[in-house]
Coordinates of C-alpha atoms in Angstrom, one line a residue:
M1 CA 21.6 -35.4 7.2
E2 CA 18.6 -37.7 7.9
N3 CA 16.6 -36.8 4.8
A4 CA 19.5 -36.7 2.4
G5 CA 18.1 -39.6 0.3
E6 CA 14.7 -37.9 0.1
V7 CA 16.3 -34.6 -1.0
S8 CA 18.6 -36.2 -3.6
T9 CA 15.5 -37.9 -5.1
L10 CA 13.7 -34.7 -5.1
R11 CA 16.5 -32.8 -6.7
G12 CA 17.2 -35.5 -9.2
S13 CA 14.1 -34.6 -11.3
D14 CA 14.3 -31.4 -13.3
A15 CA 10.5 -31.1 -13.3
A16 CA 10.4 -31.2 -9.5
V17 CA 12.7 -28.2 -9.2
K18 CA 11.5 -26.2 -12.1
G19 CA 10.9 -22.6 -11.0
E20 CA 12.6 -23.1 -7.6
A21 CA 15.5 -21.1 -6.2
A22 CA 18.8 -22.8 -6.1
I23 CA 19.8 -23.5 -2.4
K24 CA 22.9 -25.3 -1.1
F25 CA 22.3 -29.0 -0.8
E26 CA 23.1 -29.2 2.9
F27 CA 20.1 -26.9 3.8
L28 CA 17.5 -28.6 1.6
T29 CA 14.8 -30.7 3.2
T30 CA 11.3 -32.0 2.5
K31 CA 7.9 -30.6 3.5
E32 CA 7.2 -33.3 6.1
T33 CA 10.6 -33.0 7.7
F34 CA 10.4 -29.3 7.8
H35 CA 7.0 -29.0 9.5
K36 CA 7.9 -31.9 11.9
F37 CA 11.0 -29.9 13.0
I38 CA 9.1 -26.6 13.4
D39 CA 6.2 -28.2 15.3
S40 CA 8.4 -30.2 17.6
E41 CA 10.4 -27.2 18.6
C42 CA 7.1 -25.3 19.1
Q43 CA 5.6 -28.1 21.2
D44 CA 8.7 -28.2 23.5
S45 CA 8.3 -24.5 24.3
K46 CA 4.6 -24.8 24.8
E47 CA 4.9 -27.7 27.2
D48 CA 6.7 -25.4 29.6
K49 CA 3.5 -23.3 29.8
G50 CA 0.7 -25.9 29.5
S51 CA -0.2 -29.3 28.4
K52 CA 0.5 -30.6 24.9
N53 CA -3.1 -31.1 24.0
D54 CA -4.0 -27.5 24.8
A55 CA -1.2 -26.3 22.6
V56 CA -2.5 -28.4 19.6
E57 CA -6.0 -27.1 20.1
E58 CA -4.9 -23.5 20.4
T59 CA -3.0 -23.7 17.1
A60 CA -5.9 -25.3 15.4
E61 CA -8.2 -22.5 16.5
T62 CA -6.0 -19.6 15.6
C63 CA -5.4 -20.4 11.9
V64 CA -7.4 -21.3 8.9
D65 CA -6.5 -24.0 6.5
E66 CA -4.3 -22.6 3.8
P67 CA -5.4 -22.7 0.1
E68 CA -3.7 -25.2 -2.1
A69 CA -0.3 -24.2 -3.4
K70 CA 0.0 -22.7 -6.9
K71 CA 0.7 -25.2 -9.7
L72 CA 3.8 -25.0 -11.9
K73 CA 3.4 -23.2 -15.2
L74 CA 2.1 -25.6 -17.8
D75 CA 2.9 -26.0 -21.5
H76 CA 0.4 -24.6 -24.0
E77 CA -1.3 -28.0 -24.7
E78 CA -1.4 -28.9 -21.0
K79 CA -2.9 -25.4 -20.3
E80 CA -5.7 -26.0 -22.8
K81 CA -6.6 -29.3 -21.2
A82 CA -6.6 -27.8 -17.7
W83 CA -8.7 -24.9 -18.9
K84 CA -11.3 -27.3 -20.4
S85 CA -11.4 -29.5 -17.2
N86 CA -11.7 -26.5 -14.9
S87 CA -13.5 -23.4 -16.1
K88 CA -12.5 -21.3 -13.1
R89 CA -9.1 -19.6 -13.5
L90 CA -6.7 -19.3 -10.6
R91 CA -6.7 -15.9 -9.0
G92 CA -4.2 -14.0 -6.9
Q93 CA -6.7 -13.0 -4.2
N94 CA -8.5 -14.8 -1.5
K95 CA -11.9 -13.2 -1.7
S96 CA -13.8 -15.2 1.0
R97 CA -11.2 -15.0 3.8
P98 CA -12.4 -14.8 7.4
Y99 CA -12.4 -11.3 9.0
T100 CA -13.0 -10.4 12.6
K101 CA -13.2 -6.8 13.6
P102 CA -10.6 -5.9 16.3
T103 CA -13.3 -4.5 18.5
T104 CA -14.8 -8.0 19.1
Y105 CA -11.6 -9.1 20.9
D106 CA -12.6 -7.0 23.9
E107 CA -15.5 -8.5 25.9
K108 CA -16.2 -5.0 27.4
R109 CA -14.0 -1.9 27.0
L110 CA -13.3 0.9 29.4
C111 CA -15.2 4.1 28.8
L112 CA -13.2 6.9 27.1
S113 CA -14.3 9.3 29.9
V114 CA -12.5 7.2 32.5
I115 CA -9.4 6.9 30.3
R116 CA -9.3 10.7 29.9
D117 CA -8.9 11.8 33.6
N118 CA -12.3 10.5 34.8
R119 CA -14.4 13.1 33.1
Q120 CA -18.2 12.8 33.4
C121 CA -19.6 10.4 30.8
P122 CA -22.1 12.2 28.5
F123 CA -24.1 9.0 28.0
G124 CA -24.7 8.5 31.8
D125 CA -26.4 5.2 32.7
K126 CA -27.0 4.3 29.0
C127 CA -23.2 4.0 28.4
Y128 CA -22.3 0.5 27.3
F129 CA -18.7 0.6 28.4
H130 CA -17.0 0.0 31.8
H131 CA -16.9 2.8 34.4
D132 CA -15.8 0.7 37.4
V133 CA -12.0 0.6 37.1
A134 CA -11.5 -2.3 39.6
E135 CA -14.1 -4.4 37.8
Y136 CA -12.5 -3.7 34.4
M137 CA -9.0 -4.4 35.5
A138 CA -10.2 -7.8 37.0
S139 CA -11.7 -8.8 33.6
K140 CA -9.0 -7.3 31.4
P141 CA -6.6 -9.7 29.5
S142 CA -3.2 -10.0 31.0
D143 CA -0.5 -7.5 30.0
I144 CA 1.8 -8.5 27.1
G145 CA 5.0 -7.0 28.5
D146 CA 6.6 -5.1 31.3
S147 CA 7.4 -1.9 29.3
C148 CA 5.2 0.3 27.2
Y149 CA 6.7 1.7 24.0
L150 CA 4.5 4.8 24.0
Y151 CA 5.3 5.6 27.7
D152 CA 9.1 5.1 27.2
T153 CA 9.2 7.1 24.0
F154 CA 6.7 10.0 24.6
G155 CA 6.5 10.0 28.4
K156 CA 2.8 9.4 28.4
C157 CA 0.5 6.6 27.1
G158 CA -2.8 8.0 25.9
Y159 CA -4.5 4.6 26.3
G160 CA -4.1 4.7 30.1
L161 CA -5.6 1.7 31.9
S162 CA -6.8 0.1 28.6
C163 CA -3.2 -0.2 27.4
R164 CA -2.0 -3.9 27.1
F165 CA 1.3 -2.7 28.8
A166 CA -0.5 -0.7 31.5
K167 CA 1.5 -2.0 34.5
A168 CA 4.5 -0.1 33.1
H169 CA 2.8 3.3 33.8
T170 CA 0.0 2.5 36.4
T171 CA 0.2 3.0 40.1
P172 CA -1.3 0.5 42.6
D173 CA -4.4 2.8 43.0
F174 CA -4.9 2.7 39.2
K175 CA -3.5 6.2 38.3
T176 CA -1.6 6.7 35.1
M177 CA 2.0 8.0 35.4
E178 CA 3.8 10.5 33.2
K179 CA 7.4 11.4 32.4
T180 CA 7.3 15.2 32.5
D181 CA 10.6 15.8 30.6
L182 CA 9.6 13.6 27.7
V183 CA 6.1 15.0 27.5
K184 CA 7.5 18.5 27.2
A185 CA 9.9 17.4 24.5
Y186 CA 7.1 16.2 22.3
E187 CA 4.6 18.9 23.3
N188 CA 4.8 21.0 20.1
R189 CA 5.8 18.2 17.6
N190 CA 3.3 17.0 15.1
L191 CA 4.6 13.6 14.2
V192 CA 1.7 12.5 12.0
R193 CA 0.0 15.0 9.7
N194 CA -3.0 14.9 7.3
S195 CA -5.7 13.8 9.8
L196 CA -9.3 14.4 9.0
S197 CA -10.8 17.1 11.3
K198 CA -14.3 16.7 12.6
D199 CA -15.3 20.1 11.1
L200 CA -14.2 19.0 7.6
Q201 CA -15.8 15.6 8.0
N202 CA -19.2 17.2 8.9
R203 CA -19.0 19.7 6.0
L204 CA -18.2 16.8 3.5
R205 CA -21.1 14.8 4.8
K206 CA -23.4 17.8 4.5
R207 CA -22.0 18.6 1.1
S208 CA -21.2 22.2 2.1
V209 CA -17.6 22.2 1.0
T210 CA -17.0 24.6 -2.0
F211 CA -14.9 23.5 -4.9
T212 CA -14.4 26.9 -6.7
K213 CA -11.6 25.9 -9.0
S214 CA -13.1 22.5 -9.9
E215 CA -16.4 24.2 -10.8
E216 CA -14.5 26.6 -13.1
Y217 CA -12.8 23.7 -14.9
L218 CA -16.0 21.6 -15.1
R219 CA -17.8 24.6 -16.5
T220 CA -15.3 24.8 -19.4
L221 CA -15.8 21.1 -20.1
K222 CA -19.5 21.7 -20.2
N223 CA -19.1 24.7 -22.6
K224 CA -16.8 22.7 -24.9
K225 CA -19.3 19.8 -25.0
E226 CA -22.1 22.3 -25.9
Q227 CA -20.0 23.9 -28.6
Q228 CA -19.2 20.5 -30.1
G229 CA -22.9 19.7 -30.1
N230 CA -23.7 22.9 -31.8
G231 CA -20.9 22.3 -34.3
D232 CA -22.4 18.9 -35.2
A233 CA -25.8 20.4 -35.7
S234 CA -24.8 23.2 -38.0
E235 CA -21.2 24.0 -39.1
A236 CA -20.0 27.5 -38.3
V237 CA -20.0 29.5 -41.6
T238 CA -19.1 33.0 -42.9
A239 CA -20.1 34.9 -46.0
D240 CA -18.1 34.2 -49.2
P241 CA -17.3 37.0 -51.6
T242 CA -18.7 34.9 -54.4
G243 CA -22.1 34.7 -52.7
G244 CA -21.6 31.2 -51.3
E245 CA -20.7 30.1 -47.7
R246 CA -17.4 28.8 -46.4
P247 CA -16.3 27.4 -43.0
L248 CA -14.2 29.5 -40.6
S249 CA -10.4 29.3 -41.2
T250 CA -8.3 27.5 -38.6
D251 CA -6.7 30.8 -37.4
A252 CA -10.1 32.5 -37.1
E253 CA -11.4 29.5 -35.1
K254 CA -8.4 29.6 -32.7
Q255 CA -8.9 33.4 -32.2
L256 CA -12.6 32.9 -31.4
Q257 CA -11.8 30.1 -29.0
H258 CA -9.2 32.4 -27.3
C259 CA -11.7 35.1 -26.9
Q260 CA -14.3 32.7 -25.4
D261 CA -11.7 31.3 -23.0
N262 CA -10.8 34.7 -21.7
Q263 CA -14.4 35.8 -21.0
P264 CA -14.8 36.4 -17.3
T265 CA -17.0 33.6 -15.8
V266 CA -18.0 35.6 -12.7
K267 CA -18.6 39.3 -12.3
T268 CA -16.1 40.8 -9.9
V269 CA -16.8 43.5 -7.3
G270 CA -14.0 45.6 -5.9
P271 CA -10.3 45.9 -6.9
L272 CA -8.8 43.3 -9.2
T273 CA -5.6 41.5 -8.2
D274 CA -3.1 39.4 -10.1
I275 CA -4.8 36.3 -8.9
D276 CA -8.0 37.3 -10.7
L277 CA -6.3 37.9 -14.0
I278 CA -3.3 35.6 -14.2
K279 CA -3.5 31.8 -13.7
M280 CA -0.6 29.8 -12.2
R281 CA 1.6 28.5 -14.9
P282 CA 3.0 25.0 -14.7
C283 CA 6.5 26.3 -14.1
E284 CA 5.3 28.2 -11.0
K285 CA 4.0 25.0 -9.3
K286 CA 6.0 23.4 -6.6
Q287 CA 8.9 21.6 -8.2
V288 CA 10.0 18.1 -7.1
D289 CA 13.2 16.4 -8.4
F290 CA 12.2 12.8 -9.0
R291 CA 15.4 11.7 -10.8
D292 CA 17.7 9.1 -9.4
K293 CA 15.5 8.3 -6.5
L294 CA 14.3 5.0 -5.0
Y295 CA 10.5 5.0 -4.9
L296 CA 8.5 2.8 -2.5
A297 CA 5.4 1.8 -4.4
P298 CA 1.9 2.6 -3.0
L299 CA 1.0 -0.9 -1.7
T300 CA -2.6 -1.7 -0.8
T301 CA -2.9 -3.1 2.7
C302 CA 0.8 -3.6 3.4
G303 CA 2.0 -0.1 2.5
N304 CA 0.7 1.4 5.7
L305 CA 2.4 4.2 7.7
P306 CA 4.4 1.9 10.1
F307 CA 5.7 -0.1 7.1
R308 CA 6.7 3.1 5.2
R309 CA 8.6 4.2 8.3
I310 CA 10.6 0.9 8.2
C311 CA 11.5 1.5 4.5
K312 CA 12.5 5.1 5.1
R313 CA 15.0 3.9 7.7
F314 CA 16.5 1.6 5.1
G315 CA 16.9 4.3 2.5
A316 CA 13.7 4.8 0.5
D317 CA 13.7 8.3 -1.0
I318 CA 10.0 8.6 -2.1
T319 CA 7.0 7.2 -0.3
C320 CA 3.4 7.2 -1.3
G321 CA 0.2 6.4 0.6
E322 CA -2.0 3.5 -0.3
M323 CA -4.5 3.8 -3.1
A324 CA -7.5 5.9 -1.9
M325 CA -10.9 6.0 -3.6
C326 CA -11.8 9.6 -4.5
T327 CA -15.6 9.0 -3.8
N328 CA -14.9 7.8 -0.3
L329 CA -12.7 10.8 0.4
L330 CA -15.4 13.2 -0.8
Q331 CA -17.9 11.5 1.5
G332 CA -15.6 12.0 4.5
Q333 CA -14.9 8.4 5.3
Q334 CA -12.5 8.2 8.2
S335 CA -11.0 4.9 7.1
E336 CA -10.2 6.3 3.7
W337 CA -8.7 9.5 5.0
A338 CA -6.4 7.4 7.2
L339 CA -4.6 6.3 4.0
L340 CA -3.4 9.9 3.5
K341 CA -1.6 10.2 6.8
R342 CA 2.0 11.2 6.7
H343 CA 4.8 10.7 9.2
E344 CA 7.4 13.4 9.8
S345 CA 10.2 11.1 8.6
E346 CA 8.6 11.0 5.1
D347 CA 10.3 14.0 3.5
L348 CA 9.1 13.3 -0.1
F349 CA 5.5 12.0 0.2
G350 CA 2.6 11.7 -2.2
V351 CA -0.9 10.3 -2.2
Q352 CA -2.5 8.0 -4.8
L353 CA -6.0 8.5 -6.0
E354 CA -8.3 6.2 -7.8
G355 CA -11.4 7.3 -9.8
C356 CA -12.9 7.2 -13.2
F357 CA -14.8 10.5 -13.7
P358 CA -13.4 14.1 -14.2
D359 CA -15.8 15.7 -11.7
T360 CA -15.0 13.5 -8.7
M361 CA -11.3 13.3 -9.4
T362 CA -11.0 17.1 -9.9
R363 CA -12.9 17.9 -6.7
C364 CA -10.9 15.3 -4.7
A365 CA -7.7 16.9 -6.0
E366 CA -8.8 20.3 -4.9
L367 CA -9.9 18.9 -1.5
I368 CA -6.5 17.4 -1.0
N369 CA -4.7 20.5 -2.2
N370 CA -6.5 22.7 0.3
N371 CA -6.5 20.5 3.4
I372 CA -3.5 18.2 3.6
D373 CA 0.3 18.4 3.2
V374 CA 1.7 16.4 0.2
D375 CA 4.5 16.8 -2.2
F376 CA 2.7 15.3 -5.2
V377 CA -0.5 13.5 -6.2
D378 CA -0.5 10.3 -8.2
I379 CA -3.3 8.9 -10.4
N380 CA -3.7 5.1 -10.3
S381 CA -4.3 3.9 -13.8
G382 CA -2.6 0.6 -13.3
C383 CA -4.8 -1.2 -10.7
P384 CA -5.8 -4.6 -12.2
I385 CA -8.5 -5.8 -9.8
D386 CA -12.0 -6.3 -11.2
L387 CA -13.8 -4.1 -8.7
V388 CA -11.8 -1.0 -10.0
Y389 CA -11.4 -2.0 -13.7
K390 CA -15.0 -2.8 -14.4
K391 CA -16.2 0.6 -13.5
G392 CA -13.6 2.3 -15.7
G393 CA -10.9 3.1 -13.1
G394 CA -7.4 1.7 -12.7
C395 CA -6.2 0.1 -16.0
G396 CA -9.6 1.0 -17.4
L397 CA -8.5 4.6 -17.7
M398 CA -5.8 3.6 -20.3
T399 CA -8.5 2.6 -22.7
R400 CA -10.7 5.7 -22.1
T401 CA -8.2 8.3 -23.4
R402 CA -10.7 11.2 -23.6
K403 CA -11.8 10.8 -19.9
F404 CA -8.2 10.2 -18.9
E405 CA -7.2 13.5 -20.5
Q406 CA -10.1 15.4 -18.8
I407 CA -9.1 14.0 -15.4
V408 CA -5.4 14.9 -15.8
R409 CA -6.1 18.4 -17.0
G410 CA -8.7 19.0 -14.3
M411 CA -6.4 17.8 -11.5
N412 CA -3.6 19.8 -12.9
Y413 CA -5.8 22.9 -12.9
V414 CA -6.6 22.7 -9.2
L415 CA -3.3 21.4 -7.8
D416 CA -0.3 23.4 -6.6
V417 CA 1.9 20.3 -6.5
P418 CA 3.1 18.0 -9.4
L419 CA 0.7 15.4 -10.8
T420 CA 2.1 12.0 -11.5
V421 CA 0.6 8.8 -13.0
K422 CA 1.2 5.0 -12.6
I423 CA 0.3 2.8 -15.6
R424 CA 0.8 -0.7 -16.9
T425 CA 1.9 -1.8 -20.4
G426 CA -1.8 -2.2 -21.3
V427 CA -4.8 -4.4 -20.6
Q428 CA -4.2 -7.4 -22.8
E429 CA -1.0 -9.4 -22.6
K430 CA 0.0 -9.1 -26.2
C431 CA -1.4 -5.6 -26.9
S432 CA 0.7 -2.9 -25.3
I433 CA -0.7 0.6 -25.5
A434 CA 1.5 2.5 -23.0
H435 CA 3.8 3.7 -25.9
K436 CA 0.8 5.4 -27.6
L437 CA -0.4 7.0 -24.4
I438 CA 2.9 8.4 -23.1
P439 CA 3.4 11.1 -25.8
E440 CA -0.1 12.3 -25.2
M441 CA 0.5 12.5 -21.4
K442 CA 3.4 14.8 -22.0
N443 CA 1.0 17.3 -23.5
W444 CA -1.5 16.9 -20.7
G445 CA 1.1 18.2 -18.1
I446 CA 2.1 15.0 -16.3
A447 CA 5.2 15.6 -14.1
M448 CA 6.3 12.0 -13.8
I449 CA 5.2 8.6 -15.2
T450 CA 5.7 5.2 -13.6
L451 CA 5.4 2.2 -15.8
H452 CA 4.9 -1.4 -14.5
G453 CA 6.2 -3.7 -17.1
R454 CA 3.2 -6.1 -17.2
S455 CA -0.3 -5.9 -18.5
R456 CA -3.5 -6.2 -16.5
E457 CA -4.1 -9.7 -17.9
Q458 CA -0.6 -10.8 -16.7
R459 CA -1.1 -9.5 -13.2
Y460 CA 2.2 -10.8 -11.7
T461 CA 2.9 -13.8 -13.9
K462 CA 5.9 -13.8 -16.2
L463 CA 8.8 -11.4 -16.0
A464 CA 8.4 -7.6 -16.4
D465 CA 9.2 -6.4 -19.9
W466 CA 12.2 -4.0 -19.3
D467 CA 13.0 -3.7 -23.0
Y468 CA 9.5 -2.1 -23.4
I469 CA 10.1 0.1 -20.4
N470 CA 13.3 1.3 -22.0
S471 CA 11.6 2.2 -25.3
C472 CA 8.9 4.1 -23.3
S473 CA 11.5 6.0 -21.3
K474 CA 12.9 7.4 -24.5
L475 CA 9.4 8.4 -25.7
A476 CA 8.7 10.1 -22.3
S477 CA 11.8 12.3 -22.3
P478 CA 12.2 15.0 -20.9
V479 CA 9.4 13.9 -18.6
P480 CA 11.0 11.4 -16.0
L481 CA 9.8 7.8 -16.3
F482 CA 10.2 5.3 -13.4
G483 CA 10.4 1.6 -14.1
N484 CA 8.7 -1.0 -11.9
G485 CA 8.8 -4.8 -11.9
D486 CA 10.9 -7.8 -10.6
I487 CA 13.5 -5.9 -8.6
L488 CA 14.7 -7.9 -5.6
S489 CA 18.5 -7.1 -5.4
Y490 CA 20.9 -4.4 -6.2
E491 CA 22.0 -6.3 -9.4
D492 CA 18.4 -6.1 -10.6
A493 CA 18.4 -2.4 -9.8
M494 CA 21.6 -1.8 -11.7
K495 CA 20.3 -3.7 -14.8
A496 CA 17.1 -1.6 -14.6
R497 CA 19.1 1.7 -14.5
E498 CA 21.0 0.6 -17.6
T499 CA 17.7 0.9 -19.5
G500 CA 17.6 4.7 -19.2
V501 CA 14.8 5.1 -16.8
S502 CA 14.9 8.1 -14.5
G503 CA 14.4 6.1 -11.3
I504 CA 13.1 2.8 -9.9
M505 CA 9.9 1.9 -8.1
I506 CA 10.1 -1.1 -5.8
A507 CA 6.9 -2.9 -4.7
R508 CA 7.0 -6.6 -3.8
G509 CA 10.8 -6.5 -3.4
A510 CA 10.3 -4.1 -0.5
L511 CA 7.7 -6.5 1.1
V512 CA 10.0 -9.5 0.8
K513 CA 13.1 -7.6 2.1
P514 CA 12.6 -4.0 3.1
W515 CA 16.4 -3.6 3.5
I516 CA 16.6 -3.8 -0.3
F517 CA 17.0 0.0 -0.4
T518 CA 20.2 -0.2 1.7
E519 CA 21.5 -3.0 -0.6
I520 CA 21.0 -0.9 -3.7
K521 CA 22.6 2.2 -2.2
E522 CA 25.6 0.3 -0.9
S523 CA 25.8 -2.1 -3.9
R524 CA 26.0 -5.3 -1.8
H525 CA 24.1 -8.4 -0.9
W526 CA 23.2 -8.3 2.8
D527 CA 23.2 -11.7 4.5
I528 CA 20.9 -10.4 7.2
S529 CA 20.5 -12.7 10.3
S530 CA 17.2 -13.9 11.6
G531 CA 17.7 -11.9 14.8
E532 CA 18.1 -8.7 12.7
R533 CA 14.9 -9.6 10.8
L534 CA 13.0 -10.1 14.1
D535 CA 14.3 -6.7 15.3
I536 CA 12.7 -5.2 12.1
L537 CA 9.4 -6.8 13.0
R538 CA 9.8 -5.5 16.5
D539 CA 10.2 -2.0 15.2
F540 CA 7.2 -2.5 13.0
T541 CA 5.3 -3.6 16.1
N542 CA 6.3 -0.5 18.0
F543 CA 5.4 1.8 15.1
G544 CA 2.0 -0.1 14.8
L545 CA 1.2 0.4 18.5
E546 CA 2.0 4.1 18.1
H547 CA -0.2 4.4 15.0
W548 CA -3.1 2.1 15.8
G549 CA -3.0 2.1 19.6
S550 CA -1.7 0.0 22.5
D551 CA -5.1 -1.3 23.7
T552 CA -6.4 -4.7 22.6
Q553 CA -8.0 -3.2 19.4
G554 CA -4.7 -1.6 18.4
V555 CA -2.6 -4.7 19.3
E556 CA -4.8 -7.0 17.1
K557 CA -4.8 -4.5 14.3
T558 CA -1.0 -4.3 14.4
R559 CA -0.9 -8.1 14.4
T560 CA -3.2 -8.4 11.4
F561 CA -1.0 -6.1 9.3
M562 CA 2.1 -7.8 10.4
L563 CA 0.7 -11.2 9.3
E564 CA -0.2 -9.7 5.9
W565 CA 3.4 -8.6 5.6
L566 CA 4.8 -12.0 6.7
S567 CA 2.9 -13.6 3.9
F568 CA 5.4 -11.8 1.6
M569 CA 8.5 -11.8 3.9
C570 CA 8.5 -15.6 4.2
R571 CA 9.5 -15.8 0.5
Y572 CA 13.0 -14.3 1.4
I573 CA 15.9 -16.8 1.2
P574 CA 19.0 -15.8 3.3
V575 CA 22.0 -15.0 1.1
G576 CA 24.2 -17.5 2.9
L577 CA 22.0 -20.4 1.9
L578 CA 21.8 -19.6 -1.8
E579 CA 23.8 -21.7 -4.3
R580 CA 23.4 -18.9 -6.8
V581 CA 23.2 -15.2 -5.7
P582 CA 21.0 -13.2 -6.0
Q583 CA 17.5 -14.6 -5.4
K584 CA 15.0 -13.9 -8.2
I585 CA 11.5 -12.7 -7.4
N586 CA 9.8 -15.3 -9.6
E587 CA 11.6 -18.3 -8.1
R588 CA 9.8 -20.3 -5.4
P589 CA 11.7 -21.0 -2.2
P590 CA 12.0 -24.8 -1.7
Y591 CA 11.7 -26.3 1.7
Y592 CA 14.9 -25.7 3.6
M593 CA 16.4 -25.7 7.1
G594 CA 17.8 -22.4 8.3
R595 CA 21.0 -21.9 10.2
N596 CA 18.9 -21.7 13.4
Y597 CA 15.3 -22.4 14.5
L598 CA 14.2 -18.7 14.0
E599 CA 15.5 -18.7 10.5
S600 CA 13.6 -21.9 9.7
L601 CA 10.4 -20.5 11.3
M602 CA 10.6 -17.4 9.2
A603 CA 10.9 -19.5 6.1
S604 CA 7.6 -21.3 6.7
Q605 CA 4.7 -20.8 4.3
N606 CA 2.2 -21.8 7.0
V607 CA -0.2 -19.3 8.5
G608 CA 0.1 -20.9 11.9
D609 CA 3.9 -20.3 12.0
W610 CA 3.4 -16.6 11.1
I611 CA 1.0 -16.4 14.1
R612 CA 3.8 -17.9 16.3
I613 CA 6.2 -15.1 15.2
S614 CA 3.6 -12.5 16.0
E615 CA 3.1 -14.0 19.5
M616 CA 6.8 -13.5 20.2
L617 CA 6.2 -9.7 19.9
L618 CA 2.5 -9.2 20.7
G619 CA 1.6 -12.0 23.1
P620 CA -0.9 -14.8 22.6
V621 CA -3.7 -14.4 20.1
P622 CA -7.3 -14.1 21.4
K623 CA -9.4 -17.3 21.5
N624 CA -11.6 -16.3 18.6
F625 CA -8.7 -15.1 16.4
K626 CA -8.6 -16.3 12.8
F627 CA -6.4 -15.2 9.9
L628 CA -6.0 -16.0 6.2
P629 CA -3.7 -13.7 4.1
K630 CA -5.3 -11.4 1.6
H631 CA -2.6 -12.0 -1.1
K632 CA -2.1 -15.5 -2.5
A633 CA 1.2 -15.8 -4.4
N634 CA 0.4 -15.8 -8.1
A635 CA 3.9 -14.9 -9.3
Y636 CA 5.2 -18.5 -9.7
K637 CA 2.7 -19.7 -12.3

């Protein structure tokens, strides 16, 4: 091996390899040698298509310089010195990353009226889009491939001539073909549910949607607040036989409260039914068996519908949509409602809501209960980001117990499905409060609790505290409690189950290796090949084209989400290369050569190399394409 001397020098220092995964010596290399190998192979393949200079310029244009690598964890004294010298703390998020809307990649798009059977355009001469098919086809970017996934699977491509695989289903005279047998097979199947209808969107924007049950609950909150205010002003009293005054007894106060609660709030007209008199009891709600399940965490950005489909194929039992802001849902924002979409393969599916006020959260829960199909609703009280925390949401709910209780009770009042909650150990690193909150949650009516074994302050640094999760699971019984944190192999999952938790939630582990669900269920380490991993990415590409579209806008949206995923997937180290199995989630992968070029390329931490992988599946990137990952690894500090 050419760089054996360099590697031995590198491995000779304990400080140099601190926090790194142990890889077999023959595969280790240096950063310079690694990138030289990757770039040389890439240049050889590019030279077949164009000049070497063009290839270098194209790579320079399509990626942005990466941020500096995270530094190793410092000792206490070194940390204090670093803190004094640099007041800004390292964060796990790139807040000023470049963003280009997918619509800008099309110079001029084909009008929807032309795509849909040449119907007359309602905008006439004022329409901005193309109506001349021949002119559009002459300026359209070249097709990516010879076969269209949508046409081959469903017998019809709804994107017609604008599809980037259009030659697979277009006649010489620019007519779109169909496969009648496949079209009929999918005619009555609703593959994706929970879309926002135009009627509901308009009613939400006009604020004409009625929230009957929410208003009932909020009225009781208002009455209780008024009663507490009256009680503070003058204490309720009754006459004392001795001539004095005494406060009401506890039993009498309860009886009075019972009578007030049972007073009809609205005068009824006509016959009374059981629904008018009898409220639904918790035991009559839809029941979901959460125990002994593998739960794919609700992952912001990366936990999209195509990715969840990949995880379902590998054995995930429970899936959950990305965190949705309740205020945006109530305003009818299409982009926020897209987070609630559910594929037919997701047999146990929930949505996660974020909010900080009882009125908005209760109304949002009723809106979801009446309009979409879910098996449970989850409250996000574990989100650590400043945008959510500073307004009282996410982790902030854990410190606002009274508001938290009002939110839980209100959502439970309006929902016909179980209500779950996801929390962290607390806000500060050395001040855990989950164990104080969990016994109270049991009284509020929570159906299941998920506990991430870190505080907000820790984010993803240091290991998750599974001893604390174990003690909390005993406090939560008989309510099921799921543990979350640091699971990257079936051995990690087995150790987690020994703590007594009811189930396991997997987050980053699924992003690094989505086949982790198969490994856990089959109790093995899967030495998956680079070809198999590329096939997984190809499936994601097809699911993305189905979900976001096969036109230029859909292709680039699929590419962007794939690149976000690759920023996690590149951390995976093949089992056959490890000196010690299994890989730990907090160990950095050192620079290593894979068993073939593709395996080495997939190990690269460079954005430009991720773009090369995407070009294998989605064709060349547009000239003005730029990308910088949203998530910057903060787990190795």
